[in-house]
Coordinates of C-alpha atoms in Angstrom, one line a residue:
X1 CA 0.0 0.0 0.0
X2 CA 2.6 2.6 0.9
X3 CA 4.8 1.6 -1.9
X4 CA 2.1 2.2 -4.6
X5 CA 1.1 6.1 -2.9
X6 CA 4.3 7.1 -2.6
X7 CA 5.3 5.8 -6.6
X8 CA 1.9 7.7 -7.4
X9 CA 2.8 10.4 -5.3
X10 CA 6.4 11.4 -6.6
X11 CA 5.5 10.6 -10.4
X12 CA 3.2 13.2 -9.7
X13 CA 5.5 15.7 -8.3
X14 CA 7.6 14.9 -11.6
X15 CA 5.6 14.6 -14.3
X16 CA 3.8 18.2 -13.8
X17 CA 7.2 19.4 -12.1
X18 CA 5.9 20.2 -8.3
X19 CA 7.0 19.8 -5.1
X20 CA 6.2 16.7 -3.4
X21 CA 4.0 18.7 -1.4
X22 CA 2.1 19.9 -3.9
X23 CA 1.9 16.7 -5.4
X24 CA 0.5 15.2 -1.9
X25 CA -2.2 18.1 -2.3
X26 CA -3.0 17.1 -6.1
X27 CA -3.9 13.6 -5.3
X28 CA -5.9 14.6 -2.1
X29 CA -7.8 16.7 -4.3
X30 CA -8.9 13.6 -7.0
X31 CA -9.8 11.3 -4.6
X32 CA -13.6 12.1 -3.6
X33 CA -14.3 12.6 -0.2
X34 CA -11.5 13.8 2.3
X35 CA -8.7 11.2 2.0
X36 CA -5.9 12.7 4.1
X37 CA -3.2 10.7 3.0
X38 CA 0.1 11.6 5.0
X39 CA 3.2 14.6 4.5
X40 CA 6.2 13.7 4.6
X41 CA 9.1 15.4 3.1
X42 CA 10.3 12.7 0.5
X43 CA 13.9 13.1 -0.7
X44 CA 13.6 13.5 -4.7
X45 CA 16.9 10.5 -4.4
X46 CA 14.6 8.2 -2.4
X47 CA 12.6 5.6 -4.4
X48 CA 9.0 4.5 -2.9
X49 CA 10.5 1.9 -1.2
X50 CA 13.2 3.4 0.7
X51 CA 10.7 5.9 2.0
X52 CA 8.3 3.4 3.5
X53 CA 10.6 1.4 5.1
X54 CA 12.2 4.9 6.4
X55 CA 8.5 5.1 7.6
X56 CA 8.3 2.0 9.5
X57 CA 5.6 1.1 7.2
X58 CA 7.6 -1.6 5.3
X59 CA 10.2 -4.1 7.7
X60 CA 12.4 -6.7 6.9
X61 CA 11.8 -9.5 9.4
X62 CA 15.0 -11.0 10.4
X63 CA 16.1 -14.1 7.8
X64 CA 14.0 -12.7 5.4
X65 CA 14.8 -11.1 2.2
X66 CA 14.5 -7.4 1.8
X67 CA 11.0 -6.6 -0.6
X68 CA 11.7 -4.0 -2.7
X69 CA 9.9 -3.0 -6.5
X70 CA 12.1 -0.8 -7.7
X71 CA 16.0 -1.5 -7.9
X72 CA 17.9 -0.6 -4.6
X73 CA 19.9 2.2 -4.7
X74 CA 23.5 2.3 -3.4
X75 CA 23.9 0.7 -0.2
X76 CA 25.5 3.3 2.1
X77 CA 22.6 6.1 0.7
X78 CA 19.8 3.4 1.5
X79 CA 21.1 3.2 5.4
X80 CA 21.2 6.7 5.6
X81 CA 18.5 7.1 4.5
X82 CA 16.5 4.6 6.5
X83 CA 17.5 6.7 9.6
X84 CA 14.7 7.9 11.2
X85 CA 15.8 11.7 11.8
X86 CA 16.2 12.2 7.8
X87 CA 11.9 13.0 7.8
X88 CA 9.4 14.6 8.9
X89 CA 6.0 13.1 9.0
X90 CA 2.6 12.9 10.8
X91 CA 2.1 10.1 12.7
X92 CA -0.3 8.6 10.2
X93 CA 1.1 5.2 9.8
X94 CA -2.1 3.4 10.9
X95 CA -3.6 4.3 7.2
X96 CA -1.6 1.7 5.4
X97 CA -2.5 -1.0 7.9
X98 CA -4.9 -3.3 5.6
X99 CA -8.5 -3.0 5.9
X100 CA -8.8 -1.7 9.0
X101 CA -7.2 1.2 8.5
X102 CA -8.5 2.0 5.0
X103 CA -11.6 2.1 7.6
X104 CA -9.8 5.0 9.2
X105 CA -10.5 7.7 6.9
X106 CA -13.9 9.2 7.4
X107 CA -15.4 8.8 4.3
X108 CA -15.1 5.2 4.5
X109 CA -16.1 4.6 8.4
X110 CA -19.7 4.1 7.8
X111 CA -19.0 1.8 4.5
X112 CA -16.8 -0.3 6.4
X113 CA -19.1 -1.5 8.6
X114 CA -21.5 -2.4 6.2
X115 CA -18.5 -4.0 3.8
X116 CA -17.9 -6.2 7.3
X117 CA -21.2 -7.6 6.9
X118 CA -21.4 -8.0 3.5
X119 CA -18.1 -9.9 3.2
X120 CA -19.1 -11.6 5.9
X121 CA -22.5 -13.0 4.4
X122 CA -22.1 -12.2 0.6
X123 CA -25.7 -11.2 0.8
X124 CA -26.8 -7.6 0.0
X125 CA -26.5 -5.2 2.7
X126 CA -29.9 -3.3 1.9
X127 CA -32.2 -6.1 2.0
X128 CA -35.2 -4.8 3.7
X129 CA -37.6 -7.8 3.0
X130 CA -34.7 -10.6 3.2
X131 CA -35.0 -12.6 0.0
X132 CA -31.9 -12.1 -0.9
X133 CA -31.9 -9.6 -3.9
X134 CA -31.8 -5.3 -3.2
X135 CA -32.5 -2.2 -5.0
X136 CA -29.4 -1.2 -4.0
X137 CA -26.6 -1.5 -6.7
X138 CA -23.4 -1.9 -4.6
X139 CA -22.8 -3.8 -1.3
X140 CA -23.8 -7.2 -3.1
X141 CA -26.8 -5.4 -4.7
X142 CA -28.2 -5.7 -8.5
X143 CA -24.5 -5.4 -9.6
X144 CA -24.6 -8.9 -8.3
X145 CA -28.4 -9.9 -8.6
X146 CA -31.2 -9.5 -10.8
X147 CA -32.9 -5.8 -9.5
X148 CA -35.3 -6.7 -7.1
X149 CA -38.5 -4.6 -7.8
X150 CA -40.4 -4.7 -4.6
X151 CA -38.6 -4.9 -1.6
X152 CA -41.4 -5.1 0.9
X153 CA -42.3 -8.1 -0.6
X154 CA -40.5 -11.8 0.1
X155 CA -42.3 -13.6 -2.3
X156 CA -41.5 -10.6 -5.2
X157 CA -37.9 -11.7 -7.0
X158 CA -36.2 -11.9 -9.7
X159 CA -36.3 -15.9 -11.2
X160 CA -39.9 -17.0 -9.7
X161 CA -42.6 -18.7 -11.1
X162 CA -45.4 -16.0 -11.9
X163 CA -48.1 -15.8 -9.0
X164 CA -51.2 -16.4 -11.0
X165 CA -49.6 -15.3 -14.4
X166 CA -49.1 -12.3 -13.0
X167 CA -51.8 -10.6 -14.0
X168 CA -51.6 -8.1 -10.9
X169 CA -48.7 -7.3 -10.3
X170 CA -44.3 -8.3 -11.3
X171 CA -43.9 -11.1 -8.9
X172 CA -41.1 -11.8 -11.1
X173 CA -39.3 -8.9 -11.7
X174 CA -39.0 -9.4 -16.0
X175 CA -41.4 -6.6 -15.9
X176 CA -44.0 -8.6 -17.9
X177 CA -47.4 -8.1 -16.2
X178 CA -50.9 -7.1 -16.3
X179 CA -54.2 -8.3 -18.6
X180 CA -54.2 -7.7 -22.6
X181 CA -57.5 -5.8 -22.7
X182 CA -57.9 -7.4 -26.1
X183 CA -58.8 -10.9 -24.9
X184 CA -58.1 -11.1 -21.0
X185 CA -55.1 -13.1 -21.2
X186 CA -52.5 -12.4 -18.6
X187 CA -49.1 -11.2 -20.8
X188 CA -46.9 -13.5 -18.7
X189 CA -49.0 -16.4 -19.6
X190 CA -49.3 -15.4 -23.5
X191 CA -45.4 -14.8 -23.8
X192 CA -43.6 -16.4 -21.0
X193 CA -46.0 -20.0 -21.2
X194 CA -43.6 -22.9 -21.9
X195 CA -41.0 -20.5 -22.6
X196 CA -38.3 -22.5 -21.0
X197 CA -37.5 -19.5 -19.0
X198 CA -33.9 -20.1 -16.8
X199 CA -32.0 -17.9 -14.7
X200 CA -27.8 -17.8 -14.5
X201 CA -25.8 -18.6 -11.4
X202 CA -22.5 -18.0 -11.3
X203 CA -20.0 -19.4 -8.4
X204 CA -16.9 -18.3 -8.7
X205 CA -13.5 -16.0 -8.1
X206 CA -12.4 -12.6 -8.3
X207 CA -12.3 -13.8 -12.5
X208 CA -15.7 -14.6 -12.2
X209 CA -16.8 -11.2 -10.1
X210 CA -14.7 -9.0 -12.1
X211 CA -11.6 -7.7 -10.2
X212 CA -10.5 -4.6 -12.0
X213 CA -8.2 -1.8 -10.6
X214 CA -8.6 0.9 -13.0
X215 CA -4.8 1.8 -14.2
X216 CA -6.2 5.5 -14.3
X217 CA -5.4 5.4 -10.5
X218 CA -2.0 5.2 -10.8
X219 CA -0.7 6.2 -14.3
X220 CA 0.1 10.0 -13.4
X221 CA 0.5 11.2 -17.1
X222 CA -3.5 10.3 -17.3
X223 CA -4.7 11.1 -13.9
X224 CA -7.3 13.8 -12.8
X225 CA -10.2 14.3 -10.5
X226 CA -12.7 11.8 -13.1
X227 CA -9.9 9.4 -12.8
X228 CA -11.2 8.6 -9.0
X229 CA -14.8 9.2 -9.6
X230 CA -15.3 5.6 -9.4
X231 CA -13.5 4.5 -6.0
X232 CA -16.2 4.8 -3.8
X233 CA -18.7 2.1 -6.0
X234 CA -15.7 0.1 -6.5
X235 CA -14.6 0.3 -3.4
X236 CA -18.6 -1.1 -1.8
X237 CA -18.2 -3.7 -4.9
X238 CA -15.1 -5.4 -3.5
X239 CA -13.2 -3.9 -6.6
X240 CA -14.9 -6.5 -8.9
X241 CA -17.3 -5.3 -11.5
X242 CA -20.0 -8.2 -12.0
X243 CA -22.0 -5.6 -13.0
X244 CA -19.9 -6.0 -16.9
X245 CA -18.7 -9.6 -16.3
X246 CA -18.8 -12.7 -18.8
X247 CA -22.0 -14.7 -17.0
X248 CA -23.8 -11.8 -15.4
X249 CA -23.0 -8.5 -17.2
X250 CA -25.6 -6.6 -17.9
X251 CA -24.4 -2.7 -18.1
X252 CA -22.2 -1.4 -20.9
X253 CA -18.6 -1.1 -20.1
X254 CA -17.0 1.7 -18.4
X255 CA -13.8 0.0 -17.9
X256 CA -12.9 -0.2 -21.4
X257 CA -13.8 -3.0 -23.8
X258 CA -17.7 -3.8 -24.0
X259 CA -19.8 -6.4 -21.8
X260 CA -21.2 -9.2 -23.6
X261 CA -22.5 -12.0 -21.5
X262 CA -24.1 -15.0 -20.3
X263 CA -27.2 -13.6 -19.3
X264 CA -27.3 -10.8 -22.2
X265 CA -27.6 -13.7 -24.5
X266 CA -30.3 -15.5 -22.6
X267 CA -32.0 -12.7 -22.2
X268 CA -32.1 -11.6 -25.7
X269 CA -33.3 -15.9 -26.9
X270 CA -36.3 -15.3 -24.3
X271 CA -37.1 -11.7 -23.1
X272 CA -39.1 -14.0 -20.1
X273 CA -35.7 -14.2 -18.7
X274 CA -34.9 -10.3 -18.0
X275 CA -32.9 -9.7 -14.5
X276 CA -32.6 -13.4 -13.2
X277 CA -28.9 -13.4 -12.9
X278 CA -27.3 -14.2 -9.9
X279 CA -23.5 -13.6 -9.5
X280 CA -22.1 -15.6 -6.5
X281 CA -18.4 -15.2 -6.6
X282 CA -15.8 -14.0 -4.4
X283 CA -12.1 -13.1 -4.5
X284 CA -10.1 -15.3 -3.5
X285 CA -13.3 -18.2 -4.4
X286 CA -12.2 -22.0 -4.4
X287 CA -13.5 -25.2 -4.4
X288 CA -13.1 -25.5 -0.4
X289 CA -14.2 -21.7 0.3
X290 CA -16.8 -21.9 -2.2
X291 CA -18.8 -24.7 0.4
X292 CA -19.8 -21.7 2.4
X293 CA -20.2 -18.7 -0.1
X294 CA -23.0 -21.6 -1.7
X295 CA -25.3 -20.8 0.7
X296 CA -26.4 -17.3 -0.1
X297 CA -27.4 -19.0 -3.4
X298 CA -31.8 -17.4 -3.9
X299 CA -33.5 -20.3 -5.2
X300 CA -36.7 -22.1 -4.7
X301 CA -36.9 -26.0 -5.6
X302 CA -40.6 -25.3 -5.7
X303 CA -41.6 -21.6 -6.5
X304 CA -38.5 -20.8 -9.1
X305 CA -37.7 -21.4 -12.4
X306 CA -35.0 -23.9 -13.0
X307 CA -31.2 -22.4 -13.5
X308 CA -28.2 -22.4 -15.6
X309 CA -25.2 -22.5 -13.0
X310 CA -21.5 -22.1 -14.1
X311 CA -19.2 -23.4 -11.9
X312 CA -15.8 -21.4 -12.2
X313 CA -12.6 -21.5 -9.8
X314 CA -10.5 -21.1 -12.3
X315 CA -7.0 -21.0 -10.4
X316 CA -7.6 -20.4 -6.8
X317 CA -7.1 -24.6 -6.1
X318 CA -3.3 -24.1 -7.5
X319 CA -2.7 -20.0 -6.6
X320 CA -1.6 -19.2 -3.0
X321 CA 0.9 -16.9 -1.8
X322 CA 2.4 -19.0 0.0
X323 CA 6.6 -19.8 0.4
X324 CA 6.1 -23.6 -0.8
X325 CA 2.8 -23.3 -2.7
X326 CA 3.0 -26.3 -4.1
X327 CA 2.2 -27.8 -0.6
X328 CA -0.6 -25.4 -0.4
X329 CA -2.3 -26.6 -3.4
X330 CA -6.1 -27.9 -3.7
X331 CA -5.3 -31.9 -4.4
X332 CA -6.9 -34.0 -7.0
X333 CA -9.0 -36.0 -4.1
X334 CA -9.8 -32.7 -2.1
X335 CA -11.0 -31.2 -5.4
X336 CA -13.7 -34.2 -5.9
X337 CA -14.4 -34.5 -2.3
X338 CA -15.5 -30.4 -2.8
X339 CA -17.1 -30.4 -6.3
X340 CA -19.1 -32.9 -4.9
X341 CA -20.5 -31.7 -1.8
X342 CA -21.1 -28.5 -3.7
X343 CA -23.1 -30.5 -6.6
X344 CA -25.2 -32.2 -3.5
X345 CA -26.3 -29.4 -2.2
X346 CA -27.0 -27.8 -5.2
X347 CA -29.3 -30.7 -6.1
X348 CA -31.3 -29.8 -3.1
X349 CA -32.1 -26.6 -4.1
X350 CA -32.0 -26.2 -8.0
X351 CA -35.6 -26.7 -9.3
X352 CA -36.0 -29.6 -11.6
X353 CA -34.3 -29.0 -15.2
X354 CA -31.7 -27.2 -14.4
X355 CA -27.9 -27.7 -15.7
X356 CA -24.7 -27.0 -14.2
X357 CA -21.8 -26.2 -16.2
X358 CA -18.1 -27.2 -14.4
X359 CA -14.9 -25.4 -15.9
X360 CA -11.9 -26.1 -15.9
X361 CA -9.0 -24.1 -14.4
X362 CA -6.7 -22.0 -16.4
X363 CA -3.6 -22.6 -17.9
X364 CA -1.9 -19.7 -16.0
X365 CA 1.8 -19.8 -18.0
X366 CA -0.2 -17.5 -20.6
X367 CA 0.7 -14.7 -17.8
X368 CA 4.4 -14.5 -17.1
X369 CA 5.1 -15.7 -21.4
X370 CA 3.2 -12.5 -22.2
X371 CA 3.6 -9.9 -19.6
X372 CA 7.0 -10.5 -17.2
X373 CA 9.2 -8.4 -19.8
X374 CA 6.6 -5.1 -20.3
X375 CA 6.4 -2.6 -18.0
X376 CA 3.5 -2.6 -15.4
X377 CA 1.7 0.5 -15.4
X378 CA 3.5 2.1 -12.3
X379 CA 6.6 1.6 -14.5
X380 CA 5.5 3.5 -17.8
X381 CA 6.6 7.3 -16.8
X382 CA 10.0 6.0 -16.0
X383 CA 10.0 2.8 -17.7
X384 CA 11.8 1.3 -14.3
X385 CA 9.1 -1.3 -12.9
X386 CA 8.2 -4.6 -15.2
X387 CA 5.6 -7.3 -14.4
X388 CA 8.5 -9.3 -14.0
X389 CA 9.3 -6.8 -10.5
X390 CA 6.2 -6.6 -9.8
X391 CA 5.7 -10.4 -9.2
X392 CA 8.9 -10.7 -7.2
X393 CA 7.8 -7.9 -5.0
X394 CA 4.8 -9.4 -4.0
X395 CA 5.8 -13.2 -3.8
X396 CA 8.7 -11.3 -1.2
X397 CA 5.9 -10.1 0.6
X398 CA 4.1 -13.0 0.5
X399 CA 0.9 -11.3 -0.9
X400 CA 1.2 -13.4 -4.5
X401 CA -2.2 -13.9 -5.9
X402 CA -0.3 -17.0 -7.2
X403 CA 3.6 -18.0 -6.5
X404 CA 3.2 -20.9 -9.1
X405 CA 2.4 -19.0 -11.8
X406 CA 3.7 -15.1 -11.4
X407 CA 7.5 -17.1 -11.3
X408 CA 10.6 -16.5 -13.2
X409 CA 10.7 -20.5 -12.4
X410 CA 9.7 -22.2 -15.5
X411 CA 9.6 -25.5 -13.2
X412 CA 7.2 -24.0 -11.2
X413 CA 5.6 -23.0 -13.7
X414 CA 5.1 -25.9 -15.6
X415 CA 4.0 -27.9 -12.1
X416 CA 1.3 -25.5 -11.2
X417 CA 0.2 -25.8 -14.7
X418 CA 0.2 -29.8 -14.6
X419 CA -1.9 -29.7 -11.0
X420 CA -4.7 -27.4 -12.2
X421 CA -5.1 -29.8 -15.6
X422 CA -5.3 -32.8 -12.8
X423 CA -7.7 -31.0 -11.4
X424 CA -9.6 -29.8 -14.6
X425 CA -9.2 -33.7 -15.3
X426 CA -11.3 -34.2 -11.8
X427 CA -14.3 -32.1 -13.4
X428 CA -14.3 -33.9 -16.3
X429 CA -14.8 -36.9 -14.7
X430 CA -17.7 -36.0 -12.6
X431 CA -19.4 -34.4 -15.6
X432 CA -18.9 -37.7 -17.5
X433 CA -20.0 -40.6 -14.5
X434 CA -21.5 -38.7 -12.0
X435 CA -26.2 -37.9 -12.2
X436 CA -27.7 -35.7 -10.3
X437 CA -31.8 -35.9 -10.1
X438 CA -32.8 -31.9 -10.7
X439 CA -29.8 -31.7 -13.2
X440 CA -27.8 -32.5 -16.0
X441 CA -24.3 -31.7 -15.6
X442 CA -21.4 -30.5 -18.0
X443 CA -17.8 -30.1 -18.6
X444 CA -16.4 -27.2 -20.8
X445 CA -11.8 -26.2 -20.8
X446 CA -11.4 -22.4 -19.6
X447 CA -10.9 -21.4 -23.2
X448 CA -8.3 -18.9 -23.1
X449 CA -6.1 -20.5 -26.0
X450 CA -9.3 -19.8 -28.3
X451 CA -10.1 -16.5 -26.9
X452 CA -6.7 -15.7 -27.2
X453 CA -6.7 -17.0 -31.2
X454 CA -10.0 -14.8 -31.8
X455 CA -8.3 -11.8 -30.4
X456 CA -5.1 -11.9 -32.6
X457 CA -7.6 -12.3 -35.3
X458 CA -9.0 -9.3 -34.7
X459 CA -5.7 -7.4 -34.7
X460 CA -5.4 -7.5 -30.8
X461 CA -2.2 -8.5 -29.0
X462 CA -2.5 -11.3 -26.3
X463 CA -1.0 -9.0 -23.1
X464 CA -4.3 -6.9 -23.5
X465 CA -6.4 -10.2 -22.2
X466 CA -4.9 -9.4 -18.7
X467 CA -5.7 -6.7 -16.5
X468 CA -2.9 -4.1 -16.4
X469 CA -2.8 -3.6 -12.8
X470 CA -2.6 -6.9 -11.6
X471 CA -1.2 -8.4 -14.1
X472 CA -3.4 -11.7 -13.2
X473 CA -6.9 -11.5 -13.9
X474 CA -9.0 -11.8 -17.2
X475 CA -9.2 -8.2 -18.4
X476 CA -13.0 -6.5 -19.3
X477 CA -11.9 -7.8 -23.3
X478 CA -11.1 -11.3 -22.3
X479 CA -14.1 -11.7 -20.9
X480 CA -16.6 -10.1 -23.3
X481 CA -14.8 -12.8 -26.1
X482 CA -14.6 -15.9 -23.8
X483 CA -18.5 -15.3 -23.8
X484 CA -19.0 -15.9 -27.4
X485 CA -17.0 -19.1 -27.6
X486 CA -18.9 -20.5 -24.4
X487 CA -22.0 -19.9 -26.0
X488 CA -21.3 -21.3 -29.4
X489 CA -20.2 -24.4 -27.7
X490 CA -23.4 -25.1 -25.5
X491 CA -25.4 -23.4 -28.7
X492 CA -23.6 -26.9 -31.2
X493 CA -23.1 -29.3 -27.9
X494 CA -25.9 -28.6 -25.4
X495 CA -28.3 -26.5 -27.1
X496 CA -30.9 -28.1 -23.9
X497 CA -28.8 -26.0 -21.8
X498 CA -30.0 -22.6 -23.6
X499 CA -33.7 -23.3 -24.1
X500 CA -35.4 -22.4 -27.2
X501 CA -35.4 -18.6 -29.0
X502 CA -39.4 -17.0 -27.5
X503 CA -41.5 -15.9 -31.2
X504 CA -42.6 -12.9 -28.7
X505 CA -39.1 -11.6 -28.1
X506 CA -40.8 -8.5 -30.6
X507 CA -43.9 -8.2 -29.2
X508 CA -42.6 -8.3 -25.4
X509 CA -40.3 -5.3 -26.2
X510 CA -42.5 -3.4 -27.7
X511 CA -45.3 -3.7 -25.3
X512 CA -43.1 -3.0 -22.3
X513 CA -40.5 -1.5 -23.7
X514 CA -41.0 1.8 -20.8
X515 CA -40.1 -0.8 -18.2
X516 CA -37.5 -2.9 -19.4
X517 CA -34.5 -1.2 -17.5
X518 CA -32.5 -3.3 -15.6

């Protein structure tokens, strides 16, 4: 944390030639909301790291390498410099300390406490008649779930059955309702009737929820007050963006790219099927963690319609931070022992008809071949930090998203790579022997080597499928593509899965066209 405000801050100072004072100022005065960040006097010599460990705020615990992202300066200046009496600063240490002390700044206080909740439960935070879906976008609101669009009322959601055709009132949120004068006949029953209307479920990671730190944050020669505009949504979204996502995007883009998706697509084959989306991912999601995030799963055996649901932990079974990760890693038996409890409890509350769709993990080698030699985006203005830095930094700090992967250790590599396709293989499997009775079940390979081929097709260049900031996840382009080739495959292999194109798709939107917002 300190290392990447102080890079910000002294680029800053540089690129528009200011004090770092007056840089300090400049960056209080983007970020909404007052942010007091900290003054120091910073030595123009001193890189970011020098200064935090100066500050206390970085250490190097005896028999442990020293972290640092940029490269060290001389010896003798970096002990001078790490003596104490060289600065001046406020006592403000406690604001790099994690989440707690994000939670220090007053802005963020009261959204703290409510983030506590919601991270605890990963259900939404403004709930008021508990069925699990909000009218609240952030805090594991519609950016997560289909809208809710009466939240007085427990048995109004998004993905029911219609109460009596609706003919009353939305029960189900696709904002088909009411009596054609015409004839009488409820409009749900007349375009929604044997529809083979299906909601998506996603359970995921931070691929499947979107993670996305906008490089706009940190790349000075683009940065101004719009630049932060974002932080505080972000921020109540966990820094994931389902809201644009591959299975449960519904918004148009605003973090470059465009969103096509899962449920876009169903939604446009049956118009019946507008809102029921249900993204149920978290950073950091596994096959073992994933047994508990399961449970704020909204769906009715009885009163629902049946559901489409992805399975997706793509890499968290072989990523881990830790020193000997290979120890740390998900095993073949644990991963069936996991899938499989999660596929038994789903089969207690999917309605009958549904599908589930497993996927296997990534190959993650695609990362270090096409981004350890460019320069992250902290390293542009100065062209002094690559992705190859950045990895070492944070494996020395132990904060890795994944030490097998983000590794100048092509062993390593190549063994991380080998678990997660034993582990794929362990999906496979259950799709092929294992039935479940509410659903059929299928496999499909993470296809990042075809989005990848569709993307140089189109005159792209394969780094561009990664975020630039963490140089790990799917970026907002890799997952608009990967969309198409998952729904050509079910659309040639599983065409059951999708359900059959509604004749009334027309008539629906014209009708209720005023309405159709998500």
């Amino acid at each position: 944390g300190c290392v990447l405000v102080v890079s910000v801050i002294e680029q800053l100072a540089q690129w528009h030639n200011s004090t770092v004072k007056a840089a300090v100022e400049r960056l209080c005065d983007y970020i909404p909301g007052k942010y007091q960040i900290m003054h120091h006097v910073i030595d123009r010599e001193m890189n970011a790291d020098v200064v935090c460990h100066s500050l206390r705020l970085c250490k190097q615990d005896p028999g442990q390498p020293l972290c640092h992202l940029y490269s060290p300066p001389k010896l003798h200046h970096l002990c001078e410099l790490m003596h104490p009496s060289t600065f001046i600063f406020l006592p403000l240490q406690k604001s790099f300390m994690g989440f707690s002390s994000v939670c220090a700044f007053p802005l963020l206080a009261n959204l703290c406490e409510k983030m506590k909740y919601v991270l605890r439960n990963k259900l939404p935070f403004e709930d008021f008649d508990g069925d699990k879906f909000s009218t609240f976008p952030t805090l594991r609101g519609y950016h997560w779930r289909g809208r809710d669009c009466n939240d007085k009322n427990t048995t109004t959601y998004p993905g029911r059955r219609p109460d009596n055709w609706d003919a009353k009132s939305d029960s189900n949120c696709n904002g088909i309702w009411g009596v054609d004068p015409k004839d009488g006949i409820p409009y749900e029953e007349k375009f929604c009737k044997g529809a083979d209307s299906k909601g998506v479920v996603l359970l995921g990671d931070s691929a499947g929820a979107h993670f996305h730190i906008p490089p706009e944050w940190m790349i000075v020669t683009q940065m101004s007050a719009k630049s932060f505009a974002n932080l505080p949504m972000a921020f109540s979204d966990e820094f994931d963006w389902p809201q644009f996502s591959e299975i449960t995007g519904f918004l148009n883009s605003t973090i470059g790219g465009w969103t096509d998706s899962l449920y876009l697509r169903l939604r446009k084959r049956n118009r019946c099927n507008h809102r029921d989306l249900q993204n149920i991912s978290q950073n950091g999601g596994s096959s073992g963690n994933l047994l508990s995030l399961i449970k704020s799963l909204a769906r009715n055996q009885l009163l629902d319609n049946p559901a489409i649901v992805i399975y997706a932990t793509i890499g968290n079974d072989v990523c881990n931070g830790e020193r000997d990760t290979l120890a740390h890693m998900t095993t073949p038996k644990e991963m069936l022992s996991n899938v499989l409890q999660a596929l038994r409890y789903l089969d207690s509350h999917l309605p009958n008809g549904s599908h589930v769709i497993l996927t296997g993990l990534v190959d993650g080698r695609f990362l270090w071949d096409n981004l350890h030699d460019r320069y992250h985006p902290l390293g542009q203005l100065n062209k002094d930090v690559t992705y190859s830095q950045l990895y070492s930094f944070l494996d020395c700090l132990q904060v890795s998203p994944c030490s097998g992967w983000l590794t100048p250790n092509e062993t390593l590599r190549n063994l991380t790579s080998e678990r997660a396709l034993q582990l794929s293989n362990v999906l496979k499997e259950i799709a092929r022997s294992e039935k479940f009775a509410n659903f059929g079940i299928f496999y499909m390979d993470f296809p990042l080597r075809q989005t990848a081929e569709e993307w140089r097709k189109m005159g792209g260049e394969p780094w561009q499928l990664i975020e630039p900031v963490d140089g790990f996840h799917p970026s907002q382009i890799a997952a608009a593509l990967g969309t198409g080739i998952t729904w050509q495959k079910a659309l040639h292999e599983w065409p059951q899965v999708l359900g059959k194109e509604n004749p009334f798709n027309d008539q629906i939107e014209a009708i209720f066209k005023d309405q159709g917002g998500h």
